[in-house]
Amino acid sequence: MATRIGVLVPAGNPTVEPELYRMAPASVTLHFARLDGGEGTPGAHVGMERRLLVYLDSLPAVLPTLAAVQPAVVVLAHTSVSYALGYSDEPALVVRMTKLAGCPGITASRAILAAFAQLGVRRIALATPYSEAIETLGAGYWKAAGLDVVAHRRLEGVTNIYDESEARAYELGRSIDMHEAEALLISGTGLPTAGIIQRLENELGKPVVTGQTAALWHALRVAGVDARVSGYGRLLAG
């Protein structure tokens, strides 16, 4: 029987499901549940800071429905909620998820941190599609986690993250790279990136990690699945 991986995604996010289906090995199945962000337009910069922590209020209602499929692990595929919560308060969220799901819970942001530890990376360039306020929270989160953010840049002209394209994500990644950065992190699971990760790695000559690749990689490890996936960067190809 295939190993089941549960995934929590923000309401309105159209990116996580197709990208994880695209990258996942045949030895696992993916099962999704959506978190309610309350009022406002999903993915829009306007009101995003308020919506982030509201998503967590729906965990008690949503996680038991996901637990019903008996996943080996549940991953919260939403990086910016960790930024809003803060690095020091995130372990309590993981404990809460684990209790509600009845299996190990992980967050995309902690998965990214584990990925960089695996890759031996400490100095990163951070690319985001967020507002200036959330980008600042993100840089603070990674610094608190012990990483050196040598550069960070946000995608200009974003009204709604879910309307963005791989082409724009690629240009953002190219524009922020610098010699001092050991790896590039493209944060934001709503930003389409699956089709550009390998291209960016080939051109930059360094690891490129996204919330999607790290979430899948860490979920596979926690679930005990020994699988390597090519075409989406050295992390998954490992």
PDB file of C-alpha atoms in Angstrom:
ATOM      1  CA  MET A   1       0.000   0.000   0.000  1.00  0.00           C
ATOM      2  CA  ALA A   2       1.242   3.463  -0.857  1.00  0.00           C
ATOM      3  CA  THR A   3       2.288   5.753   1.973  1.00  0.00           C
ATOM      4  CA  ARG A   4      -0.226   8.533   2.564  1.00  0.00           C
ATOM      5  CA  ILE A   5       0.861  12.115   3.069  1.00  0.00           C
ATOM      6  CA  GLY A   6      -1.606  14.703   4.349  1.00  0.00           C
ATOM      7  CA  VAL A   7      -1.243  18.307   3.249  1.00  0.00           C
ATOM      8  CA  LEU A   8      -2.861  21.436   4.679  1.00  0.00           C
ATOM      9  CA  VAL A   9      -3.176  24.325   2.231  1.00  0.00           C
ATOM     10  CA  PRO A  10      -4.654  27.818   2.501  1.00  0.00           C
ATOM     11  CA  ALA A  11      -8.099  28.287   0.992  1.00  0.00           C
ATOM     12  CA  GLY A  12      -7.715  29.618  -2.530  1.00  0.00           C
ATOM     13  CA  ASN A  13      -4.159  28.332  -3.096  1.00  0.00           C
ATOM     14  CA  PRO A  14      -4.212  26.789  -6.609  1.00  0.00           C
ATOM     15  CA  THR A  15      -0.512  25.908  -6.719  1.00  0.00           C
ATOM     16  CA  VAL A  16       0.390  23.419  -4.001  1.00  0.00           C
ATOM     17  CA  GLU A  17      -1.758  20.523  -5.189  1.00  0.00           C
ATOM     18  CA  PRO A  18      -0.666  20.376  -8.846  1.00  0.00           C
ATOM     19  CA  GLU A  19       2.985  20.982  -7.956  1.00  0.00           C
ATOM     20  CA  LEU A  20       3.115  18.269  -5.284  1.00  0.00           C
ATOM     21  CA  TYR A  21       1.264  15.818  -7.549  1.00  0.00           C
ATOM     22  CA  ARG A  22       3.814  16.622 -10.252  1.00  0.00           C
ATOM     23  CA  MET A  23       6.833  16.030  -8.015  1.00  0.00           C
ATOM     24  CA  ALA A  24       5.691  13.208  -5.728  1.00  0.00           C
ATOM     25  CA  PRO A  25       7.072   9.688  -6.281  1.00  0.00           C
ATOM     26  CA  ALA A  26       4.678   6.917  -7.230  1.00  0.00           C
ATOM     27  CA  SER A  27       5.185   5.273  -3.831  1.00  0.00           C
ATOM     28  CA  VAL A  28       3.040   7.887  -2.044  1.00  0.00           C
ATOM     29  CA  THR A  29      -0.456   9.312  -2.302  1.00  0.00           C
ATOM     30  CA  LEU A  30      -1.312  12.887  -1.392  1.00  0.00           C
ATOM     31  CA  HIS A  31      -4.406  13.960   0.520  1.00  0.00           C
ATOM     32  CA  PHE A  32      -5.353  17.625   0.899  1.00  0.00           C
ATOM     33  CA  ALA A  33      -7.468  19.742   3.213  1.00  0.00           C
ATOM     34  CA  ARG A  34      -8.007  23.485   3.069  1.00  0.00           C
ATOM     35  CA  LEU A  35      -7.699  26.029   5.849  1.00  0.00           C
ATOM     36  CA  ASP A  36     -10.201  28.850   6.077  1.00  0.00           C
ATOM     37  CA  GLY A  37      -8.686  32.320   6.068  1.00  0.00           C
ATOM     38  CA  GLY A  38     -11.902  34.116   6.912  1.00  0.00           C
ATOM     39  CA  GLU A  39     -12.967  37.245   5.089  1.00  0.00           C
ATOM     40  CA  GLY A  40     -10.971  38.732   2.252  1.00  0.00           C
ATOM     41  CA  THR A  41      -9.625  37.655  -1.113  1.00  0.00           C
ATOM     42  CA  PRO A  42      -7.297  34.615  -0.896  1.00  0.00           C
ATOM     43  CA  GLY A  43      -3.790  35.416  -2.108  1.00  0.00           C
ATOM     44  CA  ALA A  44      -4.305  39.179  -2.132  1.00  0.00           C
ATOM     45  CA  HIS A  45      -1.748  41.403  -0.439  1.00  0.00           C
ATOM     46  CA  VAL A  46      -4.554  43.430   1.082  1.00  0.00           C
ATOM     47  CA  GLY A  47      -5.469  41.862   4.410  1.00  0.00           C
ATOM     48  CA  MET A  48      -2.854  39.109   4.179  1.00  0.00           C
ATOM     49  CA  GLU A  49      -1.267  39.755   7.571  1.00  0.00           C
ATOM     50  CA  ARG A  50      -4.646  39.397   9.286  1.00  0.00           C
ATOM     51  CA  ARG A  51      -5.547  36.214   7.376  1.00  0.00           C
ATOM     52  CA  LEU A  52      -2.322  34.384   8.199  1.00  0.00           C
ATOM     53  CA  LEU A  53      -3.056  33.547  11.824  1.00  0.00           C
ATOM     54  CA  VAL A  54      -6.781  33.108  11.119  1.00  0.00           C
ATOM     55  CA  TYR A  55      -5.852  30.034   9.073  1.00  0.00           C
ATOM     56  CA  LEU A  56      -4.679  28.342  12.255  1.00  0.00           C
ATOM     57  CA  ASP A  57      -8.067  28.826  13.908  1.00  0.00           C
ATOM     58  CA  SER A  58      -9.529  26.249  11.522  1.00  0.00           C
ATOM     59  CA  LEU A  59      -7.073  23.488  12.476  1.00  0.00           C
ATOM     60  CA  PRO A  60      -9.417  21.767  15.006  1.00  0.00           C
ATOM     61  CA  ALA A  61     -12.145  21.441  12.374  1.00  0.00           C
ATOM     62  CA  VAL A  62      -9.953  20.554   9.413  1.00  0.00           C
ATOM     63  CA  LEU A  63      -7.241  18.253  10.758  1.00  0.00           C
ATOM     64  CA  PRO A  64      -9.530  15.441  11.994  1.00  0.00           C
ATOM     65  CA  THR A  65     -10.976  15.120   8.481  1.00  0.00           C
ATOM     66  CA  LEU A  66      -7.462  14.699   7.126  1.00  0.00           C
ATOM     67  CA  ALA A  67      -6.570  12.273   9.926  1.00  0.00           C
ATOM     68  CA  ALA A  68      -9.398  10.030   8.762  1.00  0.00           C
ATOM     69  CA  VAL A  69      -7.260   8.816   5.829  1.00  0.00           C
ATOM     70  CA  GLN A  70      -4.551   7.784   8.340  1.00  0.00           C
ATOM     71  CA  PRO A  71      -1.609   9.671   6.853  1.00  0.00           C
ATOM     72  CA  ALA A  72       1.933   8.895   7.921  1.00  0.00           C
ATOM     73  CA  VAL A  73       2.618  12.632   8.229  1.00  0.00           C
ATOM     74  CA  VAL A  74       0.751  15.909   7.825  1.00  0.00           C
ATOM     75  CA  VAL A  75       2.517  18.971   6.435  1.00  0.00           C
ATOM     76  CA  LEU A  76       1.341  22.569   6.636  1.00  0.00           C
ATOM     77  CA  ALA A  77       2.211  23.825   3.146  1.00  0.00           C
ATOM     78  CA  HIS A  78       2.157  27.502   4.022  1.00  0.00           C
ATOM     79  CA  THR A  79       5.419  29.301   4.740  1.00  0.00           C
ATOM     80  CA  SER A  80       4.240  32.796   5.628  1.00  0.00           C
ATOM     81  CA  VAL A  81       2.013  31.607   8.463  1.00  0.00           C
ATOM     82  CA  SER A  82       5.227  30.564  10.202  1.00  0.00           C
ATOM     83  CA  TYR A  83       6.641  34.042   9.649  1.00  0.00           C
ATOM     84  CA  ALA A  84       3.594  35.623  11.276  1.00  0.00           C
ATOM     85  CA  LEU A  85       3.658  33.169  14.159  1.00  0.00           C
ATOM     86  CA  GLY A  86       7.378  33.562  14.775  1.00  0.00           C
ATOM     87  CA  TYR A  87      10.215  31.062  14.960  1.00  0.00           C
ATOM     88  CA  SER A  88      10.120  30.633  18.741  1.00  0.00           C
ATOM     89  CA  ASP A  89       6.355  29.978  18.845  1.00  0.00           C
ATOM     90  CA  GLU A  90       6.283  27.506  15.958  1.00  0.00           C
ATOM     91  CA  PRO A  91       7.164  24.341  17.962  1.00  0.00           C
ATOM     92  CA  ALA A  92       3.869  24.676  19.853  1.00  0.00           C
ATOM     93  CA  LEU A  93       2.046  24.714  16.511  1.00  0.00           C
ATOM     94  CA  VAL A  94       3.809  21.518  15.471  1.00  0.00           C
ATOM     95  CA  VAL A  95       2.799  19.834  18.746  1.00  0.00           C
ATOM     96  CA  ARG A  96      -0.785  20.972  18.227  1.00  0.00           C
ATOM     97  CA  MET A  97      -0.872  19.637  14.671  1.00  0.00           C
ATOM     98  CA  THR A  98       0.575  16.300  15.782  1.00  0.00           C
ATOM     99  CA  LYS A  99      -2.068  15.864  18.488  1.00  0.00           C
ATOM    100  CA  LEU A 100      -4.946  16.763  16.175  1.00  0.00           C
ATOM    101  CA  ALA A 101      -3.701  14.607  13.305  1.00  0.00           C
ATOM    102  CA  GLY A 102      -2.618  11.585  15.318  1.00  0.00           C
ATOM    103  CA  CYS A 103       0.646  11.466  13.341  1.00  0.00           C
ATOM    104  CA  PRO A 104       3.757  13.635  12.991  1.00  0.00           C
ATOM    105  CA  GLY A 105       3.015  17.200  11.942  1.00  0.00           C
ATOM    106  CA  ILE A 106       5.523  19.408  10.132  1.00  0.00           C
ATOM    107  CA  THR A 107       5.499  22.900   8.652  1.00  0.00           C
ATOM    108  CA  ALA A 108       6.905  23.979   5.312  1.00  0.00           C
ATOM    109  CA  SER A 109       9.179  26.475   7.030  1.00  0.00           C
ATOM    110  CA  ARG A 110      10.723  23.892   9.364  1.00  0.00           C
ATOM    111  CA  ALA A 111      11.055  21.621   6.330  1.00  0.00           C
ATOM    112  CA  ILE A 112      13.038  24.347   4.575  1.00  0.00           C
ATOM    113  CA  LEU A 113      15.296  24.676   7.606  1.00  0.00           C
ATOM    114  CA  ALA A 114      15.866  20.896   7.635  1.00  0.00           C
ATOM    115  CA  ALA A 115      16.585  21.013   3.907  1.00  0.00           C
ATOM    116  CA  PHE A 116      19.284  23.635   4.335  1.00  0.00           C
ATOM    117  CA  ALA A 117      20.843  21.598   7.146  1.00  0.00           C
ATOM    118  CA  GLN A 118      20.897  18.590   4.810  1.00  0.00           C
ATOM    119  CA  LEU A 119      22.491  20.673   2.047  1.00  0.00           C
ATOM    120  CA  GLY A 120      25.032  22.262   4.400  1.00  0.00           C
ATOM    121  CA  VAL A 121      23.715  25.765   3.700  1.00  0.00           C
ATOM    122  CA  ARG A 122      23.737  28.736   6.073  1.00  0.00           C
ATOM    123  CA  ARG A 123      23.891  31.801   3.796  1.00  0.00           C
ATOM    124  CA  ILE A 124      20.795  32.299   1.659  1.00  0.00           C
ATOM    125  CA  ALA A 125      19.231  34.703  -0.801  1.00  0.00           C
ATOM    126  CA  LEU A 126      15.505  35.029  -0.054  1.00  0.00           C
ATOM    127  CA  ALA A 127      12.991  35.687  -2.838  1.00  0.00           C
ATOM    128  CA  THR A 128       9.325  36.243  -1.967  1.00  0.00           C
ATOM    129  CA  PRO A 129       6.032  37.319  -3.578  1.00  0.00           C
ATOM    130  CA  TYR A 130       4.844  38.940  -0.347  1.00  0.00           C
ATOM    131  CA  SER A 131       4.122  42.455   0.764  1.00  0.00           C
ATOM    132  CA  GLU A 132       6.997  44.405   2.288  1.00  0.00           C
ATOM    133  CA  ALA A 133       5.721  43.737   5.813  1.00  0.00           C
ATOM    134  CA  ILE A 134       5.554  39.964   5.370  1.00  0.00           C
ATOM    135  CA  GLU A 135       8.891  39.872   3.548  1.00  0.00           C
ATOM    136  CA  THR A 136      10.418  41.559   6.598  1.00  0.00           C
ATOM    137  CA  LEU A 137       8.801  38.979   8.884  1.00  0.00           C
ATOM    138  CA  GLY A 138      10.244  36.234   6.677  1.00  0.00           C
ATOM    139  CA  ALA A 139      13.779  37.608   6.816  1.00  0.00           C
ATOM    140  CA  GLY A 140      13.443  37.872  10.600  1.00  0.00           C
ATOM    141  CA  TYR A 141      12.214  34.284  10.855  1.00  0.00           C
ATOM    142  CA  TRP A 142      15.229  32.882   8.984  1.00  0.00           C
ATOM    143  CA  LYS A 143      17.663  35.001  10.962  1.00  0.00           C
ATOM    144  CA  ALA A 144      16.096  33.715  14.200  1.00  0.00           C
ATOM    145  CA  ALA A 145      16.501  30.198  12.826  1.00  0.00           C
ATOM    146  CA  GLY A 146      20.257  30.777  12.485  1.00  0.00           C
ATOM    147  CA  LEU A 147      20.496  31.446   8.765  1.00  0.00           C
ATOM    148  CA  ASP A 148      22.361  34.395   7.278  1.00  0.00           C
ATOM    149  CA  VAL A 149      20.038  36.173   4.846  1.00  0.00           C
ATOM    150  CA  VAL A 150      22.623  37.867   2.617  1.00  0.00           C
ATOM    151  CA  ALA A 151      19.964  39.298   0.296  1.00  0.00           C
ATOM    152  CA  HIS A 152      16.189  39.421   0.132  1.00  0.00           C
ATOM    153  CA  ARG A 153      13.893  40.737  -2.554  1.00  0.00           C
ATOM    154  CA  ARG A 154      10.187  40.674  -3.181  1.00  0.00           C
ATOM    155  CA  LEU A 155       8.400  40.341  -6.487  1.00  0.00           C
ATOM    156  CA  GLU A 156       7.286  43.770  -7.613  1.00  0.00           C
ATOM    157  CA  GLY A 157       3.807  44.590  -8.825  1.00  0.00           C
ATOM    158  CA  VAL A 158       2.000  41.718  -7.094  1.00  0.00           C
ATOM    159  CA  THR A 159      -1.695  42.204  -6.433  1.00  0.00           C
ATOM    160  CA  ASN A 160      -2.540  38.559  -5.831  1.00  0.00           C
ATOM    161  CA  ILE A 161       0.111  35.853  -5.388  1.00  0.00           C
ATOM    162  CA  TYR A 162      -2.163  33.241  -6.943  1.00  0.00           C
ATOM    163  CA  ASP A 163      -2.195  35.143 -10.248  1.00  0.00           C
ATOM    164  CA  GLU A 164       1.585  35.003 -10.629  1.00  0.00           C
ATOM    165  CA  SER A 165       3.566  32.888 -13.127  1.00  0.00           C
ATOM    166  CA  GLU A 166       6.661  30.692 -13.277  1.00  0.00           C
ATOM    167  CA  ALA A 167       8.226  33.207 -15.657  1.00  0.00           C
ATOM    168  CA  ARG A 168       7.991  35.969 -13.056  1.00  0.00           C
ATOM    169  CA  ALA A 169       9.298  33.637 -10.338  1.00  0.00           C
ATOM    170  CA  TYR A 170      12.256  32.752 -12.556  1.00  0.00           C
ATOM    171  CA  GLU A 171      13.154  36.403 -13.165  1.00  0.00           C
ATOM    172  CA  LEU A 172      12.922  37.079  -9.428  1.00  0.00           C
ATOM    173  CA  GLY A 173      15.264  34.197  -8.680  1.00  0.00           C
ATOM    174  CA  ARG A 174      17.783  35.341 -11.275  1.00  0.00           C
ATOM    175  CA  SER A 175      17.691  38.928 -10.066  1.00  0.00           C
ATOM    176  CA  ILE A 176      18.495  38.219  -6.425  1.00  0.00           C
ATOM    177  CA  ASP A 177      21.366  35.764  -6.763  1.00  0.00           C
ATOM    178  CA  MET A 178      24.744  36.865  -5.454  1.00  0.00           C
ATOM    179  CA  HIS A 179      28.082  35.178  -4.910  1.00  0.00           C
ATOM    180  CA  GLU A 180      27.805  35.241  -1.107  1.00  0.00           C
ATOM    181  CA  ALA A 181      24.598  33.187  -1.122  1.00  0.00           C
ATOM    182  CA  GLU A 182      25.114  29.430  -0.852  1.00  0.00           C
ATOM    183  CA  ALA A 183      21.525  28.758  -1.915  1.00  0.00           C
ATOM    184  CA  LEU A 184      18.404  30.474  -3.177  1.00  0.00           C
ATOM    185  CA  LEU A 185      15.138  30.187  -1.267  1.00  0.00           C
ATOM    186  CA  ILE A 186      11.948  31.033  -3.137  1.00  0.00           C
ATOM    187  CA  SER A 187       9.370  31.357  -0.387  1.00  0.00           C
ATOM    188  CA  GLY A 188       5.617  31.253  -0.900  1.00  0.00           C
ATOM    189  CA  THR A 189       3.809  28.012  -1.735  1.00  0.00           C
ATOM    190  CA  GLY A 190       1.288  29.941  -3.816  1.00  0.00           C
ATOM    191  CA  LEU A 191       3.993  30.997  -6.283  1.00  0.00           C
ATOM    192  CA  PRO A 192       4.402  28.516  -9.197  1.00  0.00           C
ATOM    193  CA  THR A 193       7.992  27.242  -9.301  1.00  0.00           C
ATOM    194  CA  ALA A 194       8.105  23.503 -10.141  1.00  0.00           C
ATOM    195  CA  GLY A 195       9.028  24.111 -13.771  1.00  0.00           C
ATOM    196  CA  ILE A 196      11.906  26.525 -13.087  1.00  0.00           C
ATOM    197  CA  ILE A 197      13.779  25.024 -10.130  1.00  0.00           C
ATOM    198  CA  GLN A 198      16.109  22.796 -12.124  1.00  0.00           C
ATOM    199  CA  ARG A 199      16.740  25.532 -14.696  1.00  0.00           C
ATOM    200  CA  LEU A 200      17.688  28.003 -11.981  1.00  0.00           C
ATOM    201  CA  GLU A 201      19.967  25.475 -10.294  1.00  0.00           C
ATOM    202  CA  ASN A 202      21.716  24.719 -13.578  1.00  0.00           C
ATOM    203  CA  GLU A 203      22.244  28.404 -14.308  1.00  0.00           C
ATOM    204  CA  LEU A 204      23.176  29.559 -10.800  1.00  0.00           C
ATOM    205  CA  GLY A 205      25.259  26.535  -9.851  1.00  0.00           C
ATOM    206  CA  LYS A 206      23.760  26.327  -6.366  1.00  0.00           C
ATOM    207  CA  PRO A 207      20.754  24.738  -4.633  1.00  0.00           C
ATOM    208  CA  VAL A 208      17.341  26.281  -5.200  1.00  0.00           C
ATOM    209  CA  VAL A 209      14.784  25.388  -2.527  1.00  0.00           C
ATOM    210  CA  THR A 210      11.085  26.245  -2.439  1.00  0.00           C
ATOM    211  CA  GLY A 211       8.393  25.677   0.161  1.00  0.00           C
ATOM    212  CA  GLN A 212       6.933  22.981  -2.091  1.00  0.00           C
ATOM    213  CA  THR A 213      10.144  21.007  -2.645  1.00  0.00           C
ATOM    214  CA  ALA A 214      11.154  21.216   1.012  1.00  0.00           C
ATOM    215  CA  ALA A 215       7.687  20.230   2.263  1.00  0.00           C
ATOM    216  CA  LEU A 216       7.617  17.163   0.021  1.00  0.00           C
ATOM    217  CA  TRP A 217      11.223  16.186   0.782  1.00  0.00           C
ATOM    218  CA  HIS A 218      10.759  16.440   4.550  1.00  0.00           C
ATOM    219  CA  ALA A 219       7.387  14.695   4.500  1.00  0.00           C
ATOM    220  CA  LEU A 220       8.957  11.769   2.643  1.00  0.00           C
ATOM    221  CA  ARG A 221      11.749  11.552   5.212  1.00  0.00           C
ATOM    222  CA  VAL A 222       9.412  11.717   8.200  1.00  0.00           C
ATOM    223  CA  ALA A 223       7.156   9.094   6.593  1.00  0.00           C
ATOM    224  CA  GLY A 224      10.148   6.797   6.063  1.00  0.00           C
ATOM    225  CA  VAL A 225       9.912   6.863   2.276  1.00  0.00           C
ATOM    226  CA  ASP A 226      13.289   6.449   0.558  1.00  0.00           C
ATOM    227  CA  ALA A 227      12.627   8.029  -2.829  1.00  0.00           C
ATOM    228  CA  ARG A 228      14.597  10.310  -5.105  1.00  0.00           C
ATOM    229  CA  VAL A 229      12.919  12.556  -7.632  1.00  0.00           C
ATOM    230  CA  SER A 230      14.868  14.123 -10.485  1.00  0.00           C
ATOM    231  CA  GLY A 231      14.111  17.320 -12.355  1.00  0.00           C
ATOM    232  CA  TYR A 232      13.229  19.547  -9.385  1.00  0.00           C
ATOM    233  CA  GLY A 233      16.580  20.371  -7.845  1.00  0.00           C
ATOM    234  CA  ARG A 234      19.253  18.566  -5.903  1.00  0.00           C
ATOM    235  CA  LEU A 235      17.240  18.425  -2.678  1.00  0.00           C
ATOM    236  CA  LEU A 236      14.682  15.965  -4.046  1.00  0.00           C
ATOM    237  CA  ALA A 237      17.226  14.256  -6.289  1.00  0.00           C
ATOM    238  CA  GLY A 238      19.454  13.706  -3.214  1.00  0.00           C
TER     239      GLY A 238
END
